[in-house]
Phi, psi and omega in degrees: 000318180299317179299320180295318181295316180296320179296319179296319179295319180298316179296322179296317180295323178296321178301325180280321189280324184302310177299325180294316178297320178297321179295317179298317178299319179300314182292322180294327182267000186301324182299325182281355181265010176281159175294151179233148173274143356290144181286334175228109181271066180199167185284094177226075186271170172055043185292148166230128186234138172233159172240128175242105189060248181249019180241135178256143173234142183226135171248162184207179181260131168227011168049254188278359182282155180225128359291171188229167188054079180293144177247124180242154185233144178211154173255353187221007181072001185244307180265122186240149178226132174294131180235345182187176169227152180285332178211156173278308174225141182285317181196155180260079181227163187303317184297324180275344178263000185055050183247144177057037177076003181270157176205172181235029178303134179076001181237241186064217179265139182252205191313132181257165174229133183240138178217157172234121187216119177051047175083000180244138174266135179240130172231120182243153175206180179214158186219122172293329183299323182253345182074024185235160168256140184239137176239113178255133181228149177201156173269344181228099188291337182270336184236344182076198003282165179257143171252139182239137170237143179220151180202160176262152003274188175272105184279109189294129175046048183280160172237130178276139182215126174259117181272167184293338181271008178091355180275152187235137186223160162241135168250135188204172172124175178231119182078290173269121185257137186237161180236133175225141182266140178256171172293167185300329180265008177061025183271351181182179179289135179295126180304136177083355182284156176233139177291148178221144177283128178252335174220120184289316180224088184288347179279346190307320181300341180270000179114173187278342188243089182247149175269295175274115179287160186304129177209194178066041185298136169219122187250136181225156175235120182228124179051042173084356180250152180262133180234121183248118180266138174215161172251144170216169185219098177298142178298134181077003182245222183219168177302134193225141175267128171240145179232134173246146183232144179208160176271339177233150182297333179275355180097188008286151181253140170247140187240157177220150166284123189256329180200135177214084183205127176062006185074017179280116186196171180073111179163215184196205187252146171213142177246158179261163179301334180267012170094007175274152182239146176222154166257130174261127187218173175224166184229135171291122183228055174065218191292333180290337176116208185254116195247137186286141173235154169244137181233123179297148182235133171243145179262123180227119179053039176079012178241141172281123181257117188266136172088183178251105186055040177081007182245152176278119183286152174283315181256152181231150178277057179222161180298147179295155182292143174273006178098167183267348178255123008256020186286319183254321173230162182197152172286160182214120177271358180062024170268135182229132170269170190304318186264004179290154169297148175304317177227133175302157187294342179294340182272140168223143176280145171285105189068187182288136179279162164262103189288353177275351188244015170223151185204142170253357182258336183301323175219095185308135182091001181226151168263120179257126172249128181240139180278143180231000179200171179266130176231149179247000184218137175303320183290341178260001181284133177278163174065034167275120184263127191230157163210164188298150158276162181225153179256169003283344176204154181202164174225146175234132183231141173219163176229127184228145176261121186248025184300328189252026175287157174244162178306133180093353179284148176221125182219149177164216187239138185230159157247117193263122165194182180301319177263072189276171172223143183228143165227128185189196183243128174248144176244123180223126179052041177078003181246135180260142179223147171274127189231142171242129181239136177240131173248034182302328179270005185075004169239119184297133180231130175284115185269325183211150176214129180231142179293141176241114183264353178261173177255016179208151181203149173265140179231146181214143171231127176253131181244138177235119180247356182305130181052034179058036174302314172055053177238147174235134178242147191240139186219158169221161178210146177263347181232358180080003181239312179265116184253136177242137175286153176219139177074213184237156175294136179266126171275104183285148182216128177285115181250143180292328177302330176262330171056039183206145175295159180300142179232144169291144179220137171258127189220160172203127174214160183249141175243355181227311185227142177268162175102351175289156181216158173225153180243122176264124184281324181195166165226127181235128180242142179221133174271146180243125186273099172244144181289132178263000000 
Protein backbone atom coordinates (compact mmCIF):
# COMPACT_ATOMS: atom_id res chain seq x y z
CA UNK A 1 0.00 0.00 0.00
CA UNK A 2 2.84 2.38 0.90
CA UNK A 3 4.44 1.73 -2.49
CA UNK A 4 1.16 2.47 -4.23
CA UNK A 5 0.71 5.74 -2.35
CA UNK A 6 4.29 6.86 -3.10
CA UNK A 7 3.88 5.93 -6.75
CA UNK A 8 0.64 7.89 -6.97
CA UNK A 9 2.26 10.93 -5.36
CA UNK A 10 5.18 10.75 -7.77
CA UNK A 11 2.85 10.58 -10.76
CA UNK A 12 0.85 13.52 -9.45
CA UNK A 13 4.02 15.59 -9.05
CA UNK A 14 5.13 14.69 -12.59
CA UNK A 15 1.78 15.85 -13.94
CA UNK A 16 2.44 19.23 -12.33
CA UNK A 17 6.17 19.50 -13.05
CA UNK A 18 6.36 18.44 -16.70
CA UNK A 19 4.29 21.38 -18.03
CA UNK A 20 6.26 23.71 -15.75
CA UNK A 21 9.60 22.39 -17.06
CA UNK A 22 8.35 22.70 -20.64
CA UNK A 23 7.35 26.31 -19.95
CA UNK A 24 10.79 27.07 -18.46
CA UNK A 25 12.47 25.49 -21.49
CA UNK A 26 10.25 27.55 -23.82
CA UNK A 27 11.19 30.78 -22.07
CA UNK A 28 14.89 29.89 -21.93
CA UNK A 29 14.94 29.15 -25.64
CA UNK A 30 12.80 32.10 -26.72
CA UNK A 31 15.86 34.15 -27.62
CA UNK A 32 16.92 31.53 -30.16
CA UNK A 33 13.49 31.64 -31.76
CA UNK A 34 14.02 35.11 -33.14
CA UNK A 35 14.43 35.75 -36.84
CA UNK A 36 17.98 35.79 -38.15
CA UNK A 37 19.63 37.58 -41.03
CA UNK A 38 19.58 36.90 -43.91
CA UNK A 39 15.82 36.52 -43.64
CA UNK A 40 15.74 34.80 -47.05
CA UNK A 41 18.85 32.80 -47.97
CA UNK A 42 18.04 32.75 -51.68
CA UNK A 43 18.27 34.98 -54.74
CA UNK A 44 15.54 37.60 -54.16
CA UNK A 45 17.16 40.89 -55.25
CA UNK A 46 15.84 44.41 -55.85
CA UNK A 47 12.96 43.94 -53.44
CA UNK A 48 10.07 46.35 -53.19
CA UNK A 49 7.75 45.81 -50.20
CA UNK A 50 4.36 47.26 -49.27
CA UNK A 51 2.04 46.64 -46.33
CA UNK A 52 -1.73 46.49 -46.80
CA UNK A 53 -3.27 46.39 -43.30
CA UNK A 54 -1.42 43.47 -41.68
CA UNK A 55 -0.22 41.75 -44.86
CA UNK A 56 3.07 42.42 -46.63
CA UNK A 57 3.69 41.95 -50.35
CA UNK A 58 7.09 41.87 -52.01
CA UNK A 59 8.17 41.97 -55.64
CA UNK A 60 11.63 41.12 -56.93
CA UNK A 61 13.78 40.72 -60.03
CA UNK A 62 14.01 37.51 -62.08
CA UNK A 63 15.03 39.12 -65.39
CA UNK A 64 15.00 36.63 -68.28
CA UNK A 65 12.82 34.08 -66.46
CA UNK A 66 9.21 33.40 -67.43
CA UNK A 67 6.81 34.13 -65.79
CA UNK A 68 8.36 37.29 -64.36
CA UNK A 69 8.27 39.79 -61.48
CA UNK A 70 7.36 37.36 -58.69
CA UNK A 71 4.91 38.49 -56.01
CA UNK A 72 5.46 37.14 -52.49
CA UNK A 73 3.27 37.41 -49.39
CA UNK A 74 4.09 37.48 -45.67
CA UNK A 75 2.42 38.17 -42.35
CA UNK A 76 5.67 38.83 -40.46
CA UNK A 77 8.31 40.14 -42.94
CA UNK A 78 10.31 36.93 -42.44
CA UNK A 79 8.46 33.92 -43.88
CA UNK A 80 7.43 34.49 -47.50
CA UNK A 81 5.28 32.59 -49.97
CA UNK A 82 5.04 33.04 -53.73
CA UNK A 83 1.46 33.99 -54.65
CA UNK A 84 1.64 35.37 -58.19
CA UNK A 85 3.65 36.90 -61.03
CA UNK A 86 3.03 40.22 -62.75
CA UNK A 87 3.34 38.67 -66.22
CA UNK A 88 3.56 35.32 -68.00
CA UNK A 89 5.84 36.55 -70.77
CA UNK A 90 7.34 40.01 -71.12
CA UNK A 91 7.44 40.05 -74.92
CA UNK A 92 7.41 37.70 -77.90
CA UNK A 93 10.83 38.49 -79.40
CA UNK A 94 13.84 36.42 -80.45
CA UNK A 95 16.02 37.30 -77.45
CA UNK A 96 13.35 36.18 -74.96
CA UNK A 97 12.45 33.13 -77.06
CA UNK A 98 16.06 31.90 -77.40
CA UNK A 99 15.70 32.05 -81.19
CA UNK A 100 18.43 32.51 -83.83
CA UNK A 101 21.19 32.32 -81.24
CA UNK A 102 19.85 35.30 -79.32
CA UNK A 103 19.17 35.41 -75.58
CA UNK A 104 18.30 37.80 -72.78
CA UNK A 105 20.62 36.57 -70.03
CA UNK A 106 21.27 39.34 -67.53
CA UNK A 107 18.57 41.50 -69.07
CA UNK A 108 14.80 40.94 -69.30
CA UNK A 109 12.97 42.94 -66.63
CA UNK A 110 14.95 44.56 -63.81
CA UNK A 111 14.15 46.20 -60.47
CA UNK A 112 10.43 46.61 -59.81
CA UNK A 113 8.45 49.10 -57.75
CA UNK A 114 5.26 48.14 -55.92
CA UNK A 115 2.48 50.41 -54.63
CA UNK A 116 -1.09 50.15 -53.36
CA UNK A 117 -3.27 53.17 -54.17
CA UNK A 118 -7.04 53.58 -53.91
CA UNK A 119 -7.71 49.84 -53.99
CA UNK A 120 -5.40 49.09 -56.91
CA UNK A 121 -2.02 47.35 -56.79
CA UNK A 122 0.70 48.71 -59.05
CA UNK A 123 3.85 46.82 -59.99
CA UNK A 124 6.24 48.56 -62.36
CA UNK A 125 9.44 47.42 -64.00
CA UNK A 126 11.66 48.25 -66.96
CA UNK A 127 13.53 46.20 -69.55
CA UNK A 128 16.68 46.88 -71.53
CA UNK A 129 15.68 43.99 -73.79
CA UNK A 130 12.63 45.86 -75.09
CA UNK A 131 13.59 49.45 -74.22
CA UNK A 132 10.30 49.97 -72.38
CA UNK A 133 8.86 50.79 -68.96
CA UNK A 134 5.97 48.58 -67.80
CA UNK A 135 3.08 49.36 -65.44
CA UNK A 136 1.10 46.32 -64.24
CA UNK A 137 -2.14 46.89 -62.31
CA UNK A 138 -4.69 44.67 -60.59
CA UNK A 139 -7.38 44.83 -57.93
CA UNK A 140 -6.42 41.37 -56.66
CA UNK A 141 -2.66 40.96 -56.32
CA UNK A 142 -2.88 37.25 -55.48
CA UNK A 143 -5.24 36.16 -58.26
CA UNK A 144 -5.24 38.90 -60.88
CA UNK A 145 -6.04 39.54 -63.64
CA UNK A 146 -3.34 42.06 -64.50
CA UNK A 147 -3.61 44.96 -66.92
CA UNK A 148 -0.38 46.15 -68.52
CA UNK A 149 0.62 49.52 -69.94
CA UNK A 150 4.03 50.09 -71.51
CA UNK A 151 5.85 53.05 -72.95
CA UNK A 152 9.32 54.21 -73.96
CA UNK A 153 11.94 54.85 -72.73
CA UNK A 154 13.13 52.28 -70.22
CA UNK A 155 13.37 54.32 -66.99
CA UNK A 156 16.31 52.79 -65.11
CA UNK A 157 15.73 51.69 -61.49
CA UNK A 158 12.67 53.87 -61.18
CA UNK A 159 10.39 54.21 -58.16
CA UNK A 160 6.67 54.83 -58.60
CA UNK A 161 5.20 57.43 -56.28
CA UNK A 162 1.63 58.64 -55.64
CA UNK A 163 1.70 62.00 -53.90
CA UNK A 164 -0.96 63.34 -51.54
CA UNK A 165 -2.15 65.90 -54.09
CA UNK A 166 -3.09 63.17 -56.60
CA UNK A 167 -0.07 63.60 -58.84
CA UNK A 168 1.94 60.53 -59.89
CA UNK A 169 5.68 60.38 -60.53
CA UNK A 170 8.65 58.23 -61.40
CA UNK A 171 12.08 58.97 -59.90
CA UNK A 172 14.88 57.26 -61.81
CA UNK A 173 18.47 57.44 -62.98
CA UNK A 174 22.09 56.64 -62.15
CA UNK A 175 24.17 59.24 -60.29
CA UNK A 176 22.01 62.10 -61.52
CA UNK A 177 18.42 61.42 -60.41
CA UNK A 178 15.43 62.72 -62.35
CA UNK A 179 11.71 63.14 -61.86
CA UNK A 180 9.01 62.63 -64.50
CA UNK A 181 5.25 62.97 -64.03
CA UNK A 182 2.81 60.26 -65.13
CA UNK A 183 -0.89 60.37 -65.91
CA UNK A 184 -3.29 59.98 -63.00
CA UNK A 185 -3.72 56.25 -63.68
CA UNK A 186 0.05 55.78 -64.10
CA UNK A 187 -0.45 54.32 -67.57
CA UNK A 188 2.01 56.65 -69.33
CA UNK A 189 3.91 59.93 -69.30
CA UNK A 190 1.69 62.94 -68.65
CA UNK A 191 1.35 64.93 -71.89
CA UNK A 192 3.33 68.14 -71.85
CA UNK A 193 5.43 67.17 -68.85
CA UNK A 194 9.18 67.74 -68.80
CA UNK A 195 11.73 65.69 -66.92
CA UNK A 196 13.68 67.51 -64.25
CA UNK A 197 16.85 66.80 -62.29
CA UNK A 198 16.13 66.61 -58.57
CA UNK A 199 19.60 65.48 -57.34
CA UNK A 200 22.68 66.26 -59.42
CA UNK A 201 25.06 63.87 -57.66
CA UNK A 202 23.21 61.39 -55.44
CA UNK A 203 26.46 59.49 -54.72
CA UNK A 204 28.04 62.47 -52.93
CA UNK A 205 27.23 61.41 -49.33
CA UNK A 206 29.43 58.31 -49.84
CA UNK A 207 32.47 60.36 -50.82
CA UNK A 208 34.08 61.69 -53.99
CA UNK A 209 35.44 58.42 -55.43
CA UNK A 210 32.65 56.00 -56.27
CA UNK A 211 32.58 53.10 -58.67
CA UNK A 212 28.88 52.33 -58.88
CA UNK A 213 27.02 55.62 -58.95
CA UNK A 214 23.80 56.01 -56.98
CA UNK A 215 20.90 53.96 -58.36
CA UNK A 216 18.10 51.71 -57.11
CA UNK A 217 15.81 54.62 -56.18
CA UNK A 218 12.96 54.02 -53.73
CA UNK A 219 10.94 57.03 -52.57
CA UNK A 220 8.81 57.26 -49.41
CA UNK A 221 6.85 59.99 -47.64
CA UNK A 222 6.82 59.96 -43.83
CA UNK A 223 5.33 62.73 -41.69
CA UNK A 224 5.23 65.11 -44.62
CA UNK A 225 8.85 64.64 -45.71
CA UNK A 226 10.22 62.79 -48.74
CA UNK A 227 12.92 60.16 -48.22
CA UNK A 228 14.81 58.78 -51.22
CA UNK A 229 16.87 55.59 -50.76
CA UNK A 230 19.73 54.70 -53.12
CA UNK A 231 22.70 52.39 -53.34
CA UNK A 232 26.21 53.47 -54.29
CA UNK A 233 29.60 51.78 -54.11
CA UNK A 234 32.74 53.74 -53.16
CA UNK A 235 35.90 52.46 -54.84
CA UNK A 236 37.80 50.17 -52.50
CA UNK A 237 34.77 50.03 -50.22
CA UNK A 238 31.45 48.22 -50.14
CA UNK A 239 27.86 48.60 -51.27
CA UNK A 240 26.45 51.56 -49.32
CA UNK A 241 23.02 52.99 -48.51
CA UNK A 242 22.53 56.72 -49.01
CA UNK A 243 19.35 58.59 -48.09
CA UNK A 244 18.22 62.03 -49.26
CA UNK A 245 15.50 64.06 -47.55
CA UNK A 246 13.37 66.96 -48.78
CA UNK A 247 10.24 68.94 -47.92
CA UNK A 248 9.11 68.93 -51.56
CA UNK A 249 9.33 66.14 -54.11
CA UNK A 250 11.26 68.44 -56.42
CA UNK A 251 13.79 69.25 -53.66
CA UNK A 252 16.11 70.64 -52.59
CA UNK A 253 17.40 67.37 -51.10
CA UNK A 254 19.99 66.91 -48.35
CA UNK A 255 21.79 63.57 -48.20
CA UNK A 256 23.43 61.27 -45.69
CA UNK A 257 25.39 58.05 -45.71
CA UNK A 258 22.90 55.74 -43.99
CA UNK A 259 24.52 52.29 -43.77
CA UNK A 260 27.87 50.79 -44.66
CA UNK A 261 28.16 47.26 -43.26
CA UNK A 262 28.63 43.81 -44.88
CA UNK A 263 27.71 45.30 -48.25
CA UNK A 264 24.03 45.17 -47.26
CA UNK A 265 22.33 47.80 -49.40
CA UNK A 266 19.60 48.73 -51.93
CA UNK A 267 16.01 48.74 -50.77
CA UNK A 268 13.70 50.91 -48.75
CA UNK A 269 11.44 51.39 -45.73
CA UNK A 270 8.58 49.36 -44.29
CA UNK A 271 6.63 49.75 -41.05
CA UNK A 272 4.75 47.18 -39.01
CA UNK A 273 1.17 47.54 -37.72
CA UNK A 274 2.52 48.14 -34.21
CA UNK A 275 4.70 51.05 -35.33
CA UNK A 276 8.14 49.48 -35.73
CA UNK A 277 10.24 50.34 -38.77
CA UNK A 278 12.68 48.32 -40.84
CA UNK A 279 14.83 48.80 -43.90
CA UNK A 280 14.66 45.91 -46.36
CA UNK A 281 17.96 45.52 -48.20
CA UNK A 282 19.98 42.80 -49.89
CA UNK A 283 23.52 41.52 -49.93
CA UNK A 284 25.63 40.01 -52.71
CA UNK A 285 26.48 36.55 -51.42
CA UNK A 286 28.37 34.76 -54.14
CA UNK A 287 26.85 31.97 -56.19
CA UNK A 288 23.53 31.72 -54.33
CA UNK A 289 22.78 35.27 -55.44
CA UNK A 290 21.57 38.44 -53.78
CA UNK A 291 19.90 37.66 -50.47
CA UNK A 292 17.46 39.80 -48.41
CA UNK A 293 18.24 41.30 -45.01
CA UNK A 294 16.11 43.30 -42.58
CA UNK A 295 17.66 46.15 -40.60
CA UNK A 296 15.82 47.87 -37.71
CA UNK A 297 15.22 51.60 -38.10
CA UNK A 298 14.90 54.30 -35.44
CA UNK A 299 13.79 57.83 -36.20
CA UNK A 300 16.07 60.58 -34.84
CA UNK A 301 15.59 64.27 -35.69
CA UNK A 302 13.52 63.37 -38.72
CA UNK A 303 16.06 60.90 -40.15
CA UNK A 304 15.78 57.11 -40.37
CA UNK A 305 18.79 55.62 -38.53
CA UNK A 306 19.60 52.17 -39.86
CA UNK A 307 21.02 49.26 -37.87
CA UNK A 308 22.33 48.84 -34.35
CA UNK A 309 25.16 51.31 -33.88
CA UNK A 310 25.57 51.29 -37.63
CA UNK A 311 25.74 47.50 -37.89
CA UNK A 312 23.44 44.91 -39.45
CA UNK A 313 22.16 42.70 -36.60
CA UNK A 314 22.27 38.91 -36.73
CA UNK A 315 19.04 38.56 -34.75
CA UNK A 316 15.80 40.48 -35.19
CA UNK A 317 12.87 41.07 -32.88
CA UNK A 318 10.61 39.19 -35.29
CA UNK A 319 9.35 35.59 -35.41
CA UNK A 320 11.83 33.00 -36.64
CA UNK A 321 11.54 31.85 -40.25
CA UNK A 322 9.40 28.84 -41.08
CA UNK A 323 11.91 28.03 -43.82
CA UNK A 324 12.04 28.55 -47.56
CA UNK A 325 10.38 25.23 -48.44
CA UNK A 326 7.64 25.31 -49.76
CA UNK A 327 7.19 29.11 -49.81
CA UNK A 328 10.09 30.09 -52.08
CA UNK A 329 11.16 26.69 -53.44
CA UNK A 330 9.31 23.36 -53.34
CA UNK A 331 9.40 19.74 -54.39
CA UNK A 332 7.06 18.62 -57.18
CA UNK A 333 5.78 15.11 -57.85
CA UNK A 334 4.17 16.34 -61.09
CA UNK A 335 0.77 15.00 -60.01
CA UNK A 336 -2.04 17.37 -60.89
CA UNK A 337 -5.67 17.52 -59.86
CA UNK A 338 -8.26 19.15 -62.09
CA UNK A 339 -8.13 22.63 -60.51
CA UNK A 340 -4.37 22.72 -59.88
CA UNK A 341 -2.07 25.15 -61.65
CA UNK A 342 -0.19 23.48 -64.51
CA UNK A 343 3.04 24.40 -62.70
CA UNK A 344 3.43 25.58 -59.09
CA UNK A 345 4.67 29.15 -58.70
CA UNK A 346 8.13 28.07 -57.56
CA UNK A 347 8.89 27.10 -61.17
CA UNK A 348 10.08 29.51 -63.86
CA UNK A 349 11.17 28.74 -67.40
CA UNK A 350 14.59 29.85 -68.59
CA UNK A 351 13.35 32.47 -71.10
CA UNK A 352 9.96 32.02 -72.79
CA UNK A 353 8.82 28.40 -73.11
CA UNK A 354 7.49 26.65 -76.19
CA UNK A 355 4.24 25.44 -74.65
CA UNK A 356 3.67 22.86 -77.37
CA UNK A 357 6.73 20.89 -76.27
CA UNK A 358 6.08 20.23 -72.59
CA UNK A 359 3.22 18.34 -71.00
CA UNK A 360 1.90 17.06 -67.70
CA UNK A 361 -0.97 15.23 -69.42
CA UNK A 362 0.89 13.07 -71.93
CA UNK A 363 1.89 10.76 -69.08
CA UNK A 364 0.01 11.64 -65.87
CA UNK A 365 2.33 12.03 -62.90
CA UNK A 366 5.29 12.98 -65.09
CA UNK A 367 6.66 16.10 -66.75
CA UNK A 368 7.40 15.30 -70.40
CA UNK A 369 9.87 17.45 -72.32
CA UNK A 370 9.97 16.91 -76.10
CA UNK A 371 12.56 18.36 -78.48
CA UNK A 372 11.36 20.51 -81.36
CA UNK A 373 14.58 21.86 -82.83
CA UNK A 374 18.32 21.28 -82.94
CA UNK A 375 20.47 23.02 -80.31
CA UNK A 376 24.20 22.82 -79.70
CA UNK A 377 24.32 24.49 -76.27
CA UNK A 378 22.58 23.96 -72.98
CA UNK A 379 22.29 27.73 -72.53
CA UNK A 380 20.39 28.08 -75.81
CA UNK A 381 18.03 25.14 -75.14
CA UNK A 382 14.37 26.06 -74.68
CA UNK A 383 12.07 24.65 -72.01
CA UNK A 384 14.60 24.36 -69.21
CA UNK A 385 12.43 24.46 -66.10
CA UNK A 386 14.08 26.14 -63.11
CA UNK A 387 13.75 27.15 -59.49
CA UNK A 388 16.12 28.78 -57.01
CA UNK A 389 18.86 27.09 -55.06
CA UNK A 390 18.84 27.99 -51.36
CA UNK A 391 21.46 28.49 -48.65
CA UNK A 392 23.34 27.67 -46.66
CA UNK A 393 23.17 24.28 -48.44
CA UNK A 394 20.64 22.33 -50.48
CA UNK A 395 20.12 19.30 -52.65
CA UNK A 396 17.97 18.71 -55.72
CA UNK A 397 16.98 15.23 -56.89
CA UNK A 398 15.10 14.01 -59.94
CA UNK A 399 14.22 10.69 -61.56
CA UNK A 400 13.85 10.45 -65.32
CA UNK A 401 12.73 7.89 -67.84
CA UNK A 402 14.88 8.11 -70.97
CA UNK A 403 13.16 5.37 -73.01
CA UNK A 404 12.17 7.73 -75.84
CA UNK A 405 15.40 9.63 -76.39
CA UNK A 406 16.90 9.97 -79.86
CA UNK A 407 20.53 10.02 -80.91
CA UNK A 408 22.12 13.33 -79.92
CA UNK A 409 19.66 14.01 -77.10
CA UNK A 410 20.90 15.20 -73.71
CA UNK A 411 18.57 15.41 -70.69
CA UNK A 412 18.99 15.73 -66.96
CA UNK A 413 19.55 18.04 -64.01
CA UNK A 414 21.50 21.31 -64.01
CA UNK A 415 22.72 24.12 -61.86
CA UNK A 416 22.17 27.07 -64.17
CA UNK A 417 24.40 30.09 -64.50
CA UNK A 418 26.97 31.05 -67.13
CA UNK A 419 29.44 28.66 -65.44
CA UNK A 420 26.91 25.85 -65.21
CA UNK A 421 27.12 22.18 -64.28
CA UNK A 422 25.07 19.28 -65.69
CA UNK A 423 24.47 15.66 -64.82
CA UNK A 424 22.29 13.71 -67.22
CA UNK A 425 21.87 11.13 -69.92
CA UNK A 426 23.28 11.42 -73.44
CA UNK A 427 22.34 9.13 -76.29
CA UNK A 428 24.91 8.46 -79.01
CA UNK A 429 24.69 5.77 -81.69
CA UNK A 430 21.85 4.09 -79.86
CA UNK A 431 23.79 3.89 -76.59
CA UNK A 432 22.88 5.81 -73.44
CA UNK A 433 25.48 7.17 -71.01
CA UNK A 434 25.40 9.07 -67.73
CA UNK A 435 27.41 12.24 -68.31
CA UNK A 436 28.68 15.09 -66.15
CA UNK A 437 29.53 18.40 -67.86
CA UNK A 438 31.28 21.39 -66.28
CA UNK A 439 31.32 24.92 -67.69
CA UNK A 440 33.44 26.25 -64.82
CA UNK A 441 35.81 27.79 -67.38
CA UNK A 442 32.78 29.10 -69.35
CA UNK A 443 33.51 26.45 -71.98
CA UNK A 444 31.56 23.24 -71.39
CA UNK A 445 33.78 20.19 -70.82
CA UNK A 446 32.58 16.61 -70.47
CA UNK A 447 34.25 15.48 -67.25
CA UNK A 448 32.87 11.95 -66.93
CA UNK A 449 30.87 9.38 -68.92
CA UNK A 450 29.51 6.05 -67.68
CA UNK A 451 27.41 3.49 -69.59
CA UNK A 452 23.70 3.34 -68.69
CA UNK A 453 22.08 -0.02 -69.43
CA UNK A 454 18.71 0.90 -67.92
CA UNK A 455 16.06 3.29 -69.25
CA UNK A 456 15.74 5.25 -66.01
CA UNK A 457 18.12 6.91 -63.56
CA UNK A 458 18.11 9.07 -60.42
CA UNK A 459 20.18 12.27 -60.49
CA UNK A 460 21.20 14.60 -57.66
CA UNK A 461 23.11 17.86 -57.25
CA UNK A 462 24.19 19.11 -53.81
CA UNK A 463 25.07 22.79 -53.40
CA UNK A 464 26.98 24.36 -50.51
CA UNK A 465 26.93 28.15 -50.08
CA UNK A 466 27.94 28.28 -46.41
CA UNK A 467 30.73 30.85 -45.90
CA UNK A 468 30.67 31.31 -49.70
CA UNK A 469 31.91 27.78 -50.26
CA UNK A 470 29.98 27.87 -53.55
CA UNK A 471 30.47 24.26 -54.62
CA UNK A 472 28.17 21.83 -56.42
CA UNK A 473 28.63 18.05 -56.34
CA UNK A 474 26.99 15.64 -58.80
CA UNK A 475 25.54 12.16 -58.18
CA UNK A 476 23.59 9.37 -59.84
CA UNK A 477 21.77 6.31 -58.53
CA UNK A 478 20.13 3.31 -60.12
CA UNK A 479 17.85 2.55 -57.17
CA UNK A 480 17.37 5.91 -55.41
CA UNK A 481 19.21 4.68 -52.31
CA UNK A 482 22.86 4.09 -53.20
CA UNK A 483 24.39 7.27 -54.61
CA UNK A 484 27.62 7.49 -56.59
CA UNK A 485 29.53 10.67 -57.33
CA UNK A 486 30.26 11.48 -60.95
CA UNK A 487 32.66 13.94 -62.50
CA UNK A 488 34.19 16.79 -60.55
CA UNK A 489 32.97 19.29 -58.02
CA UNK A 490 31.90 22.54 -59.69
CA UNK A 491 33.19 25.79 -58.24
CA UNK A 492 30.13 27.97 -58.78
CA UNK A 493 30.60 31.63 -59.61
CA UNK A 494 28.11 34.49 -59.83
CA UNK A 495 28.76 36.13 -63.20
CA UNK A 496 27.43 39.50 -64.32
CA UNK A 497 26.51 38.33 -67.84
CA UNK A 498 23.80 36.17 -66.23
CA UNK A 499 23.29 38.44 -63.18
CA UNK A 500 21.40 35.75 -61.24
CA UNK A 501 22.05 33.24 -58.48
CA UNK A 502 22.39 29.58 -59.45
CA UNK A 503 19.13 27.78 -60.13
CA UNK A 504 18.27 24.11 -60.41
CA UNK A 505 17.15 23.22 -63.92
CA UNK A 506 15.42 20.26 -65.56
CA UNK A 507 16.40 20.11 -69.22
CA UNK A 508 16.21 18.16 -72.50
CA UNK A 509 17.63 19.21 -75.87
CA UNK A 510 18.49 17.64 -79.21
CA UNK A 511 21.72 17.98 -81.20
CA UNK A 512 20.85 15.63 -84.10
CA UNK A 513 17.16 14.70 -84.42
CA UNK A 514 13.96 16.32 -83.15
CA UNK A 515 11.02 14.56 -81.56
CA UNK A 516 12.77 12.70 -78.75
CA UNK A 517 11.28 13.00 -75.27
CA UNK A 518 12.05 12.28 -71.63
CA UNK A 519 9.73 11.92 -68.64
CA UNK A 520 10.64 13.40 -65.24
CA UNK A 521 8.88 11.59 -62.40
CA UNK A 522 9.58 14.20 -59.72
CA UNK A 523 11.88 16.96 -58.53
CA UNK A 524 12.65 17.11 -54.82
CA UNK A 525 14.51 19.92 -53.12
CA UNK A 526 15.75 19.97 -49.57
CA UNK A 527 17.46 22.71 -47.60
CA UNK A 528 20.27 21.76 -45.25
CA UNK A 529 20.65 23.81 -42.09
CA UNK A 530 24.28 24.70 -41.56
CA UNK A 531 25.27 27.69 -39.50
CA UNK A 532 26.50 30.54 -41.62
